[in-house]
RNA sequence: GCGCCUGUAGCUCAGCUGGACAGAGCAACGGACUUCUAAUCCGUAGGUUGCAGGUUCGAGUCCUGCCAGGCGCGCCA
């Protein structure tokens, strides 16, 4: 609808220019919005205000000219008004809003799906937590956002690949190996000291137990270095299985798991460096090998290979991102914890060094989560081993509530996650508010079924019976759903969908309390059933895009 | 010291990427269940958008400088 109206206005402006009424050859981008106040119409544009400087005419005059040339061939406009300083307000005919019901009926679950992706291949990389311990709540937020974004992009005709990058190389693996090895020795009755830098959580001892059960005393017989390395992979594998289990329980499923170790095994790191060297972007200084990231906006150059010959973590990342491109992804989306924000410029620079546009790599920074219980912070330091895992949180508050809470806020604002609040099954908890709207509608349909009410074919229903202001308002909101999904995809902001859902649910609950859907008037009942059925469908698909269930009974 | 994010009602947050009088929910107060689920609804009250400037027809939104909170600034991963 919005698009059609935008067309009409553009046509009108073109006509004005042709007729010499206006002189702007280039029209600024046309912005059409839904005014907050109803008496400002269904849609409004500020185009006349924007054009006023170039036209040398007062804005209301420009607006008047545009309105005079507007040809509404399909007869969708009820009236147009020039408001305030020069807004053009459009009031649409009621029939326009009815068409959304037909569209929802026709498209079913595809209603809300857009085309802006044009089939482009996009990779969404998220969580990518080191396999050195279970996932904690912070990872949960990243997981919820990454998964929801993937679903949103899919709904907009992107071909999405969800990937988890496993950081299974480097010193943290070594520390994991040492930590487990020491617990292993301890469990076998040896005297050991457990240093501070080792991972402290109970899960380390549990892995050591498993190692004993599965491998016995095998690790005692190798040289210590070898044992540590080997027990590190044993531990990493075990932890990774745990992470997969946690994610499974949270309803997140990846299309691919990419191992850093594989990058080295396939020599992709040296090859990536070689590639950049050929472009003259790599140089040697102080015995180390550097990438000229500063040529692409980074504050300084970065080391790829240290003076001691070891490659850096950054080098792996360079190779990994090259691999992403080699696999044919056109857009790369990385969901990162905000503590990694300092790496954004160097990663963007890397992509540019590989000859890509900066916009190919989009990085969503997710701010930290503070876990609260009744307003008091819950400690969660990994080191001390007293952290709260994602698993614990999901078990305590449930998958749906956890997801909704993670998705409710803008990624770049810090999140206080209150466990007690998330558990409460009351108005304070918006998850239930939305789900309840869905369940209520399902209940209406059960009642209709009981009473033997049948929905006739769409064209046999008299939609003009839906003429209450509340009904038109609901229809307008339904119409806006595809725009919300699209905006969400463009801005990479999933929180718009929970907010949309809360608004829609609120309108429905009001309507439900004020009027009856099922009444003795058969035709009215049928029309209203059609309306609430459409609402139900949209709540369902919006929840779906968030990875949240839509229960039929509560 | 430098950089990134945040600052909006008592609390938790929206604000459609510059629009009309700044919006919800919670908490507070007062009402609504013989009728499709009261996990709901209706009403009342609540504001100098951190502060000070600037840009323009118009600023919560953009720019500059402060203030406050969070997070980063390794040849660590």
Coordinates of C-alpha atoms in Angstrom, one line a residue, chain A residues 28-543:
Chain A
X28 CA 14.6 14.0 -3.0
X29 CA 13.8 10.6 -1.5
X30 CA 10.1 10.4 -0.8
X31 CA 9.3 9.5 2.7
X32 CA 5.9 8.3 3.6
X33 CA 5.1 7.6 7.2
X34 CA 2.2 6.7 9.3
X35 CA 1.5 9.7 11.5
X36 CA 1.2 9.2 15.2
X37 CA -2.0 11.1 15.4
X38 CA -5.0 9.6 13.5
X39 CA -6.3 13.0 12.5
X40 CA -3.2 13.4 10.4
X41 CA -4.4 10.7 8.1
X42 CA -3.3 7.2 7.3
X43 CA -0.1 8.3 5.6
X44 CA 1.7 11.5 5.4
X45 CA 4.6 12.9 3.5
X46 CA 6.9 15.8 4.1
X47 CA 8.0 16.1 0.5
X48 CA 6.7 19.6 0.1
X49 CA 8.7 20.8 3.1
X50 CA 11.8 19.2 1.7
X51 CA 11.3 20.7 -1.7
X52 CA 10.5 24.2 -0.6
X53 CA 14.0 25.5 -0.6
X54 CA 14.7 24.4 -4.1
X55 CA 11.3 25.6 -5.4
X56 CA 11.5 29.0 -3.9
X57 CA 7.9 28.7 -2.9
X58 CA 6.3 28.3 0.5
X59 CA 5.8 24.6 1.5
X60 CA 2.0 24.7 1.6
X61 CA 2.0 26.1 -1.9
X62 CA 4.3 23.3 -3.1
X63 CA 2.0 20.8 -1.4
X64 CA -1.0 22.3 -3.1
X65 CA 0.6 21.9 -6.5
X66 CA 1.5 18.3 -5.9
X67 CA -2.0 17.5 -4.7
X68 CA -3.6 19.2 -7.7
X69 CA -1.7 16.9 -10.1
X70 CA -2.3 13.7 -8.2
X71 CA -4.2 11.1 -10.2
X72 CA -5.8 8.4 -8.2
X73 CA -6.9 6.0 -10.9
X74 CA -7.7 3.1 -8.6
X75 CA -9.7 5.3 -6.2
X76 CA -7.9 4.4 -3.1
X77 CA -7.7 7.9 -1.6
X78 CA -10.7 9.2 0.4
X79 CA -9.2 12.6 0.8
X80 CA -6.0 14.6 0.9
X81 CA -5.3 17.5 3.2
X82 CA -2.4 19.9 3.6
X83 CA -1.6 20.0 7.3
X84 CA 0.6 22.0 9.6
X85 CA 3.6 23.6 7.9
X86 CA 3.1 21.7 4.6
X87 CA 2.5 18.0 5.2
X88 CA 0.3 16.2 2.8
X89 CA -2.0 13.9 4.7
X90 CA -3.6 11.0 2.9
X91 CA -6.8 9.4 4.2
X92 CA -7.5 6.1 2.4
X93 CA -10.8 4.5 1.7
X94 CA -11.9 1.7 3.9
X95 CA -11.8 -0.9 1.1
X96 CA -8.0 -0.4 0.9
X97 CA -7.7 -1.9 4.4
X98 CA -9.8 -4.9 3.6
X99 CA -7.5 -6.0 0.9
X100 CA -4.9 -7.1 3.5
X101 CA -7.3 -9.9 4.6
X102 CA -7.5 -11.2 1.1
X103 CA -3.7 -11.0 0.8
X104 CA -3.2 -12.8 4.1
X105 CA -5.7 -15.5 3.1
X106 CA -3.9 -16.0 -0.2
X107 CA -0.3 -15.9 1.0
X108 CA -0.9 -17.6 4.3
X109 CA 2.5 -18.0 6.1
X110 CA 4.2 -16.2 3.3
X111 CA 2.5 -12.9 4.2
X112 CA 5.2 -10.7 5.5
X113 CA 7.9 -12.1 3.4
X114 CA 9.7 -9.6 1.3
X115 CA 12.1 -9.5 -1.7
X116 CA 14.8 -7.1 -0.8
X117 CA 17.4 -9.9 -0.4
X118 CA 16.9 -10.8 -4.1
X119 CA 18.3 -14.3 -3.4
X120 CA 21.7 -13.0 -2.2
X121 CA 23.7 -15.3 -0.2
X122 CA 24.4 -14.1 3.3
X123 CA 26.3 -15.8 6.1
X124 CA 25.4 -15.0 9.7
X125 CA 28.2 -15.9 12.1
X126 CA 27.3 -15.8 15.7
X127 CA 28.1 -17.0 19.2
X128 CA 31.4 -18.5 18.2
X129 CA 32.3 -19.0 21.9
X130 CA 35.6 -20.7 22.6
X131 CA 35.1 -24.4 23.5
X132 CA 36.5 -23.9 27.0
X133 CA 33.3 -23.8 28.9
X134 CA 29.5 -23.9 28.7
X135 CA 27.6 -20.9 27.1
X136 CA 26.6 -18.2 29.5
X137 CA 23.7 -15.7 29.3
X138 CA 25.7 -13.2 27.2
X139 CA 26.1 -15.9 24.5
X140 CA 22.4 -16.5 24.8
X141 CA 21.6 -13.0 23.8
X142 CA 24.0 -13.3 20.8
X143 CA 22.3 -16.6 20.0
X144 CA 18.8 -15.2 20.1
X145 CA 19.8 -12.2 18.0
X146 CA 21.8 -14.1 15.4
X147 CA 19.1 -16.7 15.0
X148 CA 16.3 -14.2 14.8
X149 CA 18.2 -12.1 12.3
X150 CA 18.9 -15.2 10.2
X151 CA 15.2 -15.9 10.1
X152 CA 14.3 -12.3 9.4
X153 CA 16.7 -12.2 6.5
X154 CA 15.4 -15.5 5.2
X155 CA 11.9 -14.0 5.2
X156 CA 13.3 -11.2 3.0
X157 CA 14.5 -13.5 0.3
X158 CA 18.2 -13.8 1.4
X159 CA 19.7 -17.2 1.3
X160 CA 21.1 -17.5 4.7
X161 CA 23.8 -19.7 6.2
X162 CA 24.2 -19.8 9.9
X163 CA 27.7 -20.6 11.1
X164 CA 29.6 -21.1 14.4
X165 CA 33.3 -20.5 14.3
X166 CA 35.1 -22.8 16.7
X167 CA 38.2 -21.2 18.2
X168 CA 40.0 -24.5 18.8
X169 CA 43.6 -23.3 18.4
X170 CA 45.9 -21.3 20.6
X171 CA 46.7 -20.6 24.2
X172 CA 43.2 -21.0 25.6
X173 CA 43.2 -24.5 24.3
X174 CA 46.4 -25.1 26.0
X175 CA 45.0 -23.7 29.2
X176 CA 42.0 -26.0 28.8
X177 CA 44.3 -28.9 28.4
X178 CA 46.3 -28.1 31.5
X179 CA 43.2 -27.5 33.5
X180 CA 41.7 -30.8 32.6
X181 CA 45.0 -32.6 32.9
X182 CA 45.5 -31.4 36.4
X183 CA 42.0 -32.5 37.4
X184 CA 42.7 -35.8 35.7
X185 CA 45.9 -36.3 37.7
X186 CA 44.1 -35.2 40.9
X187 CA 41.3 -37.7 40.2
X188 CA 43.9 -40.4 39.8
X189 CA 45.3 -39.6 43.2
X190 CA 48.3 -37.5 42.3
X191 CA 49.2 -34.4 44.3
X192 CA 48.7 -31.3 42.1
X193 CA 48.5 -27.6 42.5
X194 CA 45.8 -25.9 40.6
X195 CA 47.0 -22.5 39.4
X196 CA 44.8 -19.4 39.1
X197 CA 45.0 -19.1 35.4
X198 CA 43.3 -22.4 34.8
X199 CA 39.6 -22.7 34.3
X200 CA 38.0 -23.2 37.6
X201 CA 34.5 -24.5 36.9
X202 CA 33.2 -27.9 38.1
X203 CA 32.8 -29.0 34.5
X204 CA 36.6 -29.3 34.2
X205 CA 36.6 -32.0 36.9
X206 CA 33.7 -33.7 35.1
X207 CA 35.6 -33.8 31.9
X208 CA 38.5 -35.3 33.7
X209 CA 36.2 -38.0 35.1
X210 CA 35.0 -38.7 31.6
X211 CA 38.5 -38.9 30.4
X212 CA 39.3 -41.5 33.0
X213 CA 36.1 -43.5 32.2
X214 CA 36.8 -43.5 28.5
X215 CA 40.6 -43.6 28.3
X216 CA 41.7 -44.9 31.7
X217 CA 45.2 -43.9 32.6
X218 CA 46.3 -43.5 29.0
X219 CA 47.3 -39.9 29.3
X220 CA 49.9 -40.7 32.0
X221 CA 52.1 -42.6 29.6
X222 CA 52.7 -39.9 27.0
X223 CA 55.1 -37.0 27.3
X224 CA 53.3 -34.3 29.3
X225 CA 53.1 -31.8 26.4
X226 CA 51.4 -34.4 24.2
X227 CA 49.0 -35.5 26.9
X228 CA 47.9 -31.9 27.5
X229 CA 47.3 -31.4 23.8
X230 CA 45.4 -34.5 23.5
X231 CA 43.4 -34.1 26.6
X232 CA 42.6 -30.5 25.4
X233 CA 41.0 -31.8 22.2
X234 CA 39.2 -34.4 24.3
X235 CA 37.9 -31.6 26.5
X236 CA 37.1 -29.2 23.6
X237 CA 35.0 -31.9 21.9
X238 CA 33.2 -32.7 25.1
X239 CA 32.4 -29.0 25.7
X240 CA 31.4 -28.5 22.2
X241 CA 28.9 -31.3 22.5
X242 CA 27.6 -29.6 25.6
X243 CA 27.3 -26.3 23.7
X244 CA 25.4 -28.0 20.9
X245 CA 23.1 -29.5 23.5
X246 CA 22.5 -26.1 25.1
X247 CA 21.7 -24.6 21.7
X248 CA 19.5 -27.4 20.9
X249 CA 17.5 -26.8 24.0
X250 CA 17.4 -23.1 23.1
X251 CA 16.1 -23.9 19.7
X252 CA 19.1 -22.6 17.7
X253 CA 20.5 -24.7 14.9
X254 CA 23.5 -24.0 12.8
X255 CA 24.1 -24.8 9.1
X256 CA 27.8 -25.1 9.7
X257 CA 30.4 -25.4 12.4
X258 CA 33.8 -24.0 11.2
X259 CA 36.9 -25.1 13.0
X260 CA 39.9 -22.8 13.2
X261 CA 42.1 -25.9 13.3
X262 CA 40.8 -26.8 9.9
X263 CA 42.0 -23.4 8.6
X264 CA 45.5 -24.4 9.6
X265 CA 45.2 -28.0 8.5
X266 CA 44.3 -26.9 5.0
X267 CA 47.0 -24.2 5.0
X268 CA 44.4 -21.5 4.5
X269 CA 46.2 -19.1 6.8
X270 CA 49.5 -18.9 4.9
X271 CA 47.6 -18.8 1.6
X272 CA 45.6 -15.8 2.8
X273 CA 48.7 -14.1 3.9
X274 CA 50.4 -14.9 0.6
X275 CA 47.4 -13.4 -1.3
X276 CA 47.7 -10.1 0.6
X277 CA 51.4 -10.1 0.1
X278 CA 50.9 -10.2 -3.6
X279 CA 48.9 -7.1 -3.3
X280 CA 51.7 -5.4 -1.6
X281 CA 49.7 -5.0 1.6
X282 CA 52.0 -7.0 3.9
X283 CA 55.4 -5.9 5.1
X284 CA 58.0 -7.0 7.6
X285 CA 59.0 -4.9 10.6
X286 CA 60.8 -5.8 13.9
X287 CA 60.9 -9.4 12.7
X288 CA 57.1 -9.6 12.4
X289 CA 54.8 -9.6 9.4
X290 CA 52.2 -6.8 9.3
X291 CA 49.1 -6.1 7.4
X292 CA 48.5 -2.5 6.3
X293 CA 45.1 -2.2 7.8
X294 CA 45.8 1.5 8.5
X295 CA 45.4 2.1 4.7
X296 CA 41.8 1.2 5.1
X297 CA 40.9 3.3 8.2
X298 CA 42.3 1.2 11.0
X299 CA 44.2 3.3 13.5
X300 CA 47.4 1.2 13.0
X301 CA 48.7 -1.8 11.2
X302 CA 48.2 -5.3 12.7
X303 CA 50.6 -8.2 13.1
X304 CA 49.9 -11.4 11.1
X305 CA 53.0 -13.4 12.1
X306 CA 54.8 -12.7 15.3
X307 CA 58.6 -12.4 15.4
X308 CA 58.7 -15.9 16.9
X309 CA 57.1 -17.3 13.8
X310 CA 53.6 -18.0 15.3
X311 CA 50.6 -16.6 13.5
X312 CA 48.2 -14.4 15.4
X313 CA 44.5 -14.8 16.2
X314 CA 44.0 -12.0 13.7
X315 CA 45.7 -14.0 11.0
X316 CA 43.2 -16.8 11.5
X317 CA 40.4 -14.3 11.3
X318 CA 41.8 -12.9 8.0
X319 CA 42.0 -16.4 6.6
X320 CA 38.5 -17.2 7.9
X321 CA 36.9 -14.2 6.3
X322 CA 38.7 -14.9 3.1
X323 CA 37.3 -18.4 3.2
X324 CA 33.8 -17.0 3.7
X325 CA 34.2 -14.9 0.6
X326 CA 35.6 -17.9 -1.3
X327 CA 32.6 -19.8 -0.4
X328 CA 30.5 -17.3 -2.3
X329 CA 28.8 -15.3 0.4
X330 CA 27.9 -11.8 -0.8
X331 CA 27.0 -10.4 2.6
X332 CA 28.8 -11.3 5.9
X333 CA 27.1 -10.6 9.1
X334 CA 29.0 -11.1 12.3
X335 CA 27.3 -10.9 15.7
X336 CA 29.9 -9.9 18.2
X337 CA 29.9 -9.2 21.9
X338 CA 30.5 -5.5 22.4
X339 CA 33.8 -6.2 24.2
X340 CA 35.1 -7.0 20.7
X341 CA 34.2 -3.6 19.2
X342 CA 37.8 -2.6 19.0
X343 CA 38.2 -5.2 16.2
X344 CA 35.7 -3.8 13.9
X345 CA 38.0 -1.4 12.1
X346 CA 40.6 -4.0 11.4
X347 CA 38.1 -6.5 10.2
X348 CA 36.5 -4.0 7.9
X349 CA 40.0 -3.0 6.7
X350 CA 40.8 -6.6 6.0
X351 CA 37.8 -7.0 3.8
X352 CA 38.7 -3.9 1.9
X353 CA 42.3 -5.2 1.5
X354 CA 40.7 -8.2 -0.1
X355 CA 39.1 -5.8 -2.6
X356 CA 35.6 -5.8 -1.1
X357 CA 33.4 -2.9 -0.3
X358 CA 33.2 -2.1 3.4
X359 CA 29.5 -2.7 3.4
X360 CA 30.0 -6.4 2.6
X361 CA 30.8 -7.0 6.2
X362 CA 28.2 -6.0 8.7
X363 CA 29.0 -6.3 12.4
X364 CA 26.3 -6.3 15.0
X365 CA 27.6 -5.5 18.4
X366 CA 25.6 -7.0 21.2
X367 CA 26.0 -5.2 24.5
X368 CA 26.5 -7.1 27.7
X369 CA 23.8 -8.9 29.7
X370 CA 23.6 -8.4 33.5
X371 CA 21.8 -11.2 35.1
X372 CA 19.5 -10.0 37.9
X373 CA 17.3 -11.7 40.4
X374 CA 14.7 -9.5 41.9
X375 CA 16.6 -6.4 41.0
X376 CA 19.9 -7.7 42.4
X377 CA 22.9 -8.6 40.2
X378 CA 23.9 -12.3 40.0
X379 CA 27.6 -12.9 39.8
X380 CA 28.8 -14.5 36.7
X381 CA 32.6 -14.6 36.3
X382 CA 33.9 -17.4 34.2
X383 CA 37.1 -17.6 36.2
X384 CA 35.5 -18.1 39.5
X385 CA 33.3 -20.8 38.0
X386 CA 30.2 -19.4 39.6
X387 CA 28.8 -18.0 36.3
X388 CA 25.3 -18.6 35.3
X389 CA 25.0 -20.7 32.2
X390 CA 22.5 -20.3 29.4
X391 CA 21.3 -23.7 30.2
X392 CA 20.4 -22.7 33.7
X393 CA 18.6 -19.7 32.6
X394 CA 16.6 -21.5 29.9
X395 CA 15.7 -24.2 32.4
X396 CA 14.5 -21.7 34.9
X397 CA 12.5 -19.3 32.7
X398 CA 11.8 -21.3 29.6
X399 CA 12.9 -21.0 26.1
X400 CA 10.2 -18.6 24.9
X401 CA 10.6 -16.1 27.7
X402 CA 14.4 -16.2 27.5
X403 CA 14.3 -15.5 23.7
X404 CA 11.7 -12.8 24.0
X405 CA 13.7 -10.9 26.7
X406 CA 16.9 -11.2 24.7
X407 CA 15.2 -9.8 21.6
X408 CA 13.1 -7.1 23.2
X409 CA 15.9 -4.5 23.4
X410 CA 18.1 -2.9 20.8
X411 CA 21.3 -4.9 20.5
X412 CA 23.4 -1.9 21.4
X413 CA 21.8 -1.2 24.7
X414 CA 22.8 -3.1 27.8
X415 CA 20.4 -5.6 29.0
X416 CA 19.3 -6.3 32.6
X417 CA 17.8 -9.8 32.5
X418 CA 15.8 -10.3 35.6
X419 CA 15.1 -14.0 36.2
X420 CA 12.2 -13.5 38.5
X421 CA 10.6 -11.1 36.0
X422 CA 11.0 -13.5 33.1
X423 CA 9.4 -16.2 35.1
X424 CA 6.4 -14.3 36.3
X425 CA 3.3 -15.2 34.4
X426 CA 1.7 -11.8 34.6
X427 CA 1.3 -8.6 32.8
X428 CA 4.8 -7.6 33.6
X429 CA 5.9 -10.3 31.2
X430 CA 5.2 -9.4 27.6
X431 CA 5.9 -12.9 26.3
X432 CA 2.7 -14.2 27.8
X433 CA 0.8 -11.1 26.7
X434 CA 1.5 -11.9 23.1
X435 CA 1.1 -15.6 23.4
X436 CA -2.1 -15.1 25.2
X437 CA -3.6 -13.1 22.4
X438 CA -2.8 -16.0 20.1
X439 CA -4.3 -18.6 22.5
X440 CA -7.4 -16.5 22.9
X441 CA -8.0 -16.4 19.2
X442 CA -7.5 -20.1 19.0
X443 CA -10.1 -20.4 21.7
X444 CA -12.5 -18.3 19.7
X445 CA -12.1 -20.7 16.8
X446 CA -12.7 -23.7 19.0
X447 CA -15.9 -22.1 20.2
X448 CA -16.9 -21.4 16.6
X449 CA -16.3 -25.0 15.7
X450 CA -18.5 -26.1 18.6
X451 CA -21.3 -24.0 17.4
X452 CA -21.0 -25.3 14.0
X453 CA -20.1 -22.0 12.4
X454 CA -18.4 -22.4 9.1
X455 CA -16.3 -19.9 7.3
X456 CA -17.6 -19.4 3.8
X457 CA -15.2 -18.6 0.9
X458 CA -13.4 -15.3 1.2
X459 CA -15.4 -13.5 -1.6
X460 CA -18.7 -14.4 0.1
X461 CA -17.9 -12.6 3.3
X462 CA -19.1 -9.1 3.6
X463 CA -16.0 -7.2 4.7
X464 CA -17.9 -3.9 5.0
X465 CA -19.3 -5.2 8.3
X466 CA -15.8 -4.6 9.7
X467 CA -16.3 -0.9 10.1
X468 CA -15.6 -0.3 13.7
X469 CA -12.7 2.1 14.3
X470 CA -11.0 -0.7 16.3
X471 CA -11.3 -3.1 13.4
X472 CA -9.9 -0.6 10.9
X473 CA -7.1 0.0 13.2
X474 CA -6.3 -3.7 13.5
X475 CA -6.4 -3.9 9.7
X476 CA -3.9 -1.1 9.4
X477 CA -1.6 -2.8 11.7
X478 CA -1.8 -6.0 9.8
X479 CA -1.0 -4.1 6.7
X480 CA 2.2 -2.7 8.2
X481 CA 3.6 -6.1 9.2
X482 CA 5.7 -6.7 6.0
X483 CA 7.2 -3.2 6.4
X484 CA 8.2 -4.1 9.9
X485 CA 10.0 -7.2 8.8
X486 CA 11.7 -5.4 6.0
X487 CA 12.9 -2.6 8.3
X488 CA 14.1 -5.1 10.7
X489 CA 16.2 -6.8 8.0
X490 CA 17.6 -3.5 6.7
X491 CA 18.6 -2.2 10.1
X492 CA 19.5 -5.6 11.5
X493 CA 17.3 -4.8 14.5
X494 CA 15.2 -7.7 15.6
X495 CA 13.6 -5.8 18.5
X496 CA 11.2 -4.1 16.1
X497 CA 9.2 -7.4 15.8
X498 CA 8.6 -7.9 19.6
X499 CA 7.4 -4.3 19.8
X500 CA 5.1 -4.8 16.8
X501 CA 3.7 -7.9 18.4
X502 CA 3.0 -6.1 21.7
X503 CA 1.2 -3.4 19.8
X504 CA -0.9 -5.8 17.8
X505 CA -1.7 -7.9 20.8
X506 CA -2.7 -4.8 22.7
X507 CA -5.1 -3.8 20.0
X508 CA -6.5 -7.3 19.9
X509 CA -7.0 -7.6 23.6
X510 CA -8.9 -4.2 23.7
X511 CA -11.1 -5.3 20.8
X512 CA -11.7 -8.6 22.4
X513 CA -12.8 -7.0 25.7
X514 CA -15.1 -4.6 24.0
X515 CA -16.8 -6.7 21.3
X516 CA -17.8 -10.2 20.7
X517 CA -16.5 -12.1 17.7
X518 CA -19.1 -14.8 17.9
X519 CA -22.6 -13.5 18.0
X520 CA -26.1 -14.3 16.7
X521 CA -25.5 -12.2 13.6
X522 CA -24.0 -14.8 11.2
X523 CA -22.5 -12.6 8.6
X524 CA -20.9 -10.3 11.2
X525 CA -19.5 -13.3 13.0
X526 CA -18.0 -14.6 9.8
X527 CA -16.4 -11.3 9.0
X528 CA -14.9 -11.0 12.4
X529 CA -13.6 -14.5 12.4
X530 CA -11.8 -13.7 9.2
X531 CA -10.2 -10.7 10.9
X532 CA -9.1 -12.4 14.1
X533 CA -7.9 -15.4 12.0
X534 CA -5.6 -13.0 10.2
X535 CA -4.3 -11.6 13.4
X536 CA -3.7 -15.1 14.7
X537 CA -1.7 -15.9 11.5
X538 CA 0.5 -12.9 11.9
X539 CA 1.2 -13.3 15.5
X540 CA 2.1 -16.9 14.7
X541 CA 4.5 -16.0 11.9
X542 CA 6.0 -13.1 13.8
X543 CA 6.7 -15.3 16.8

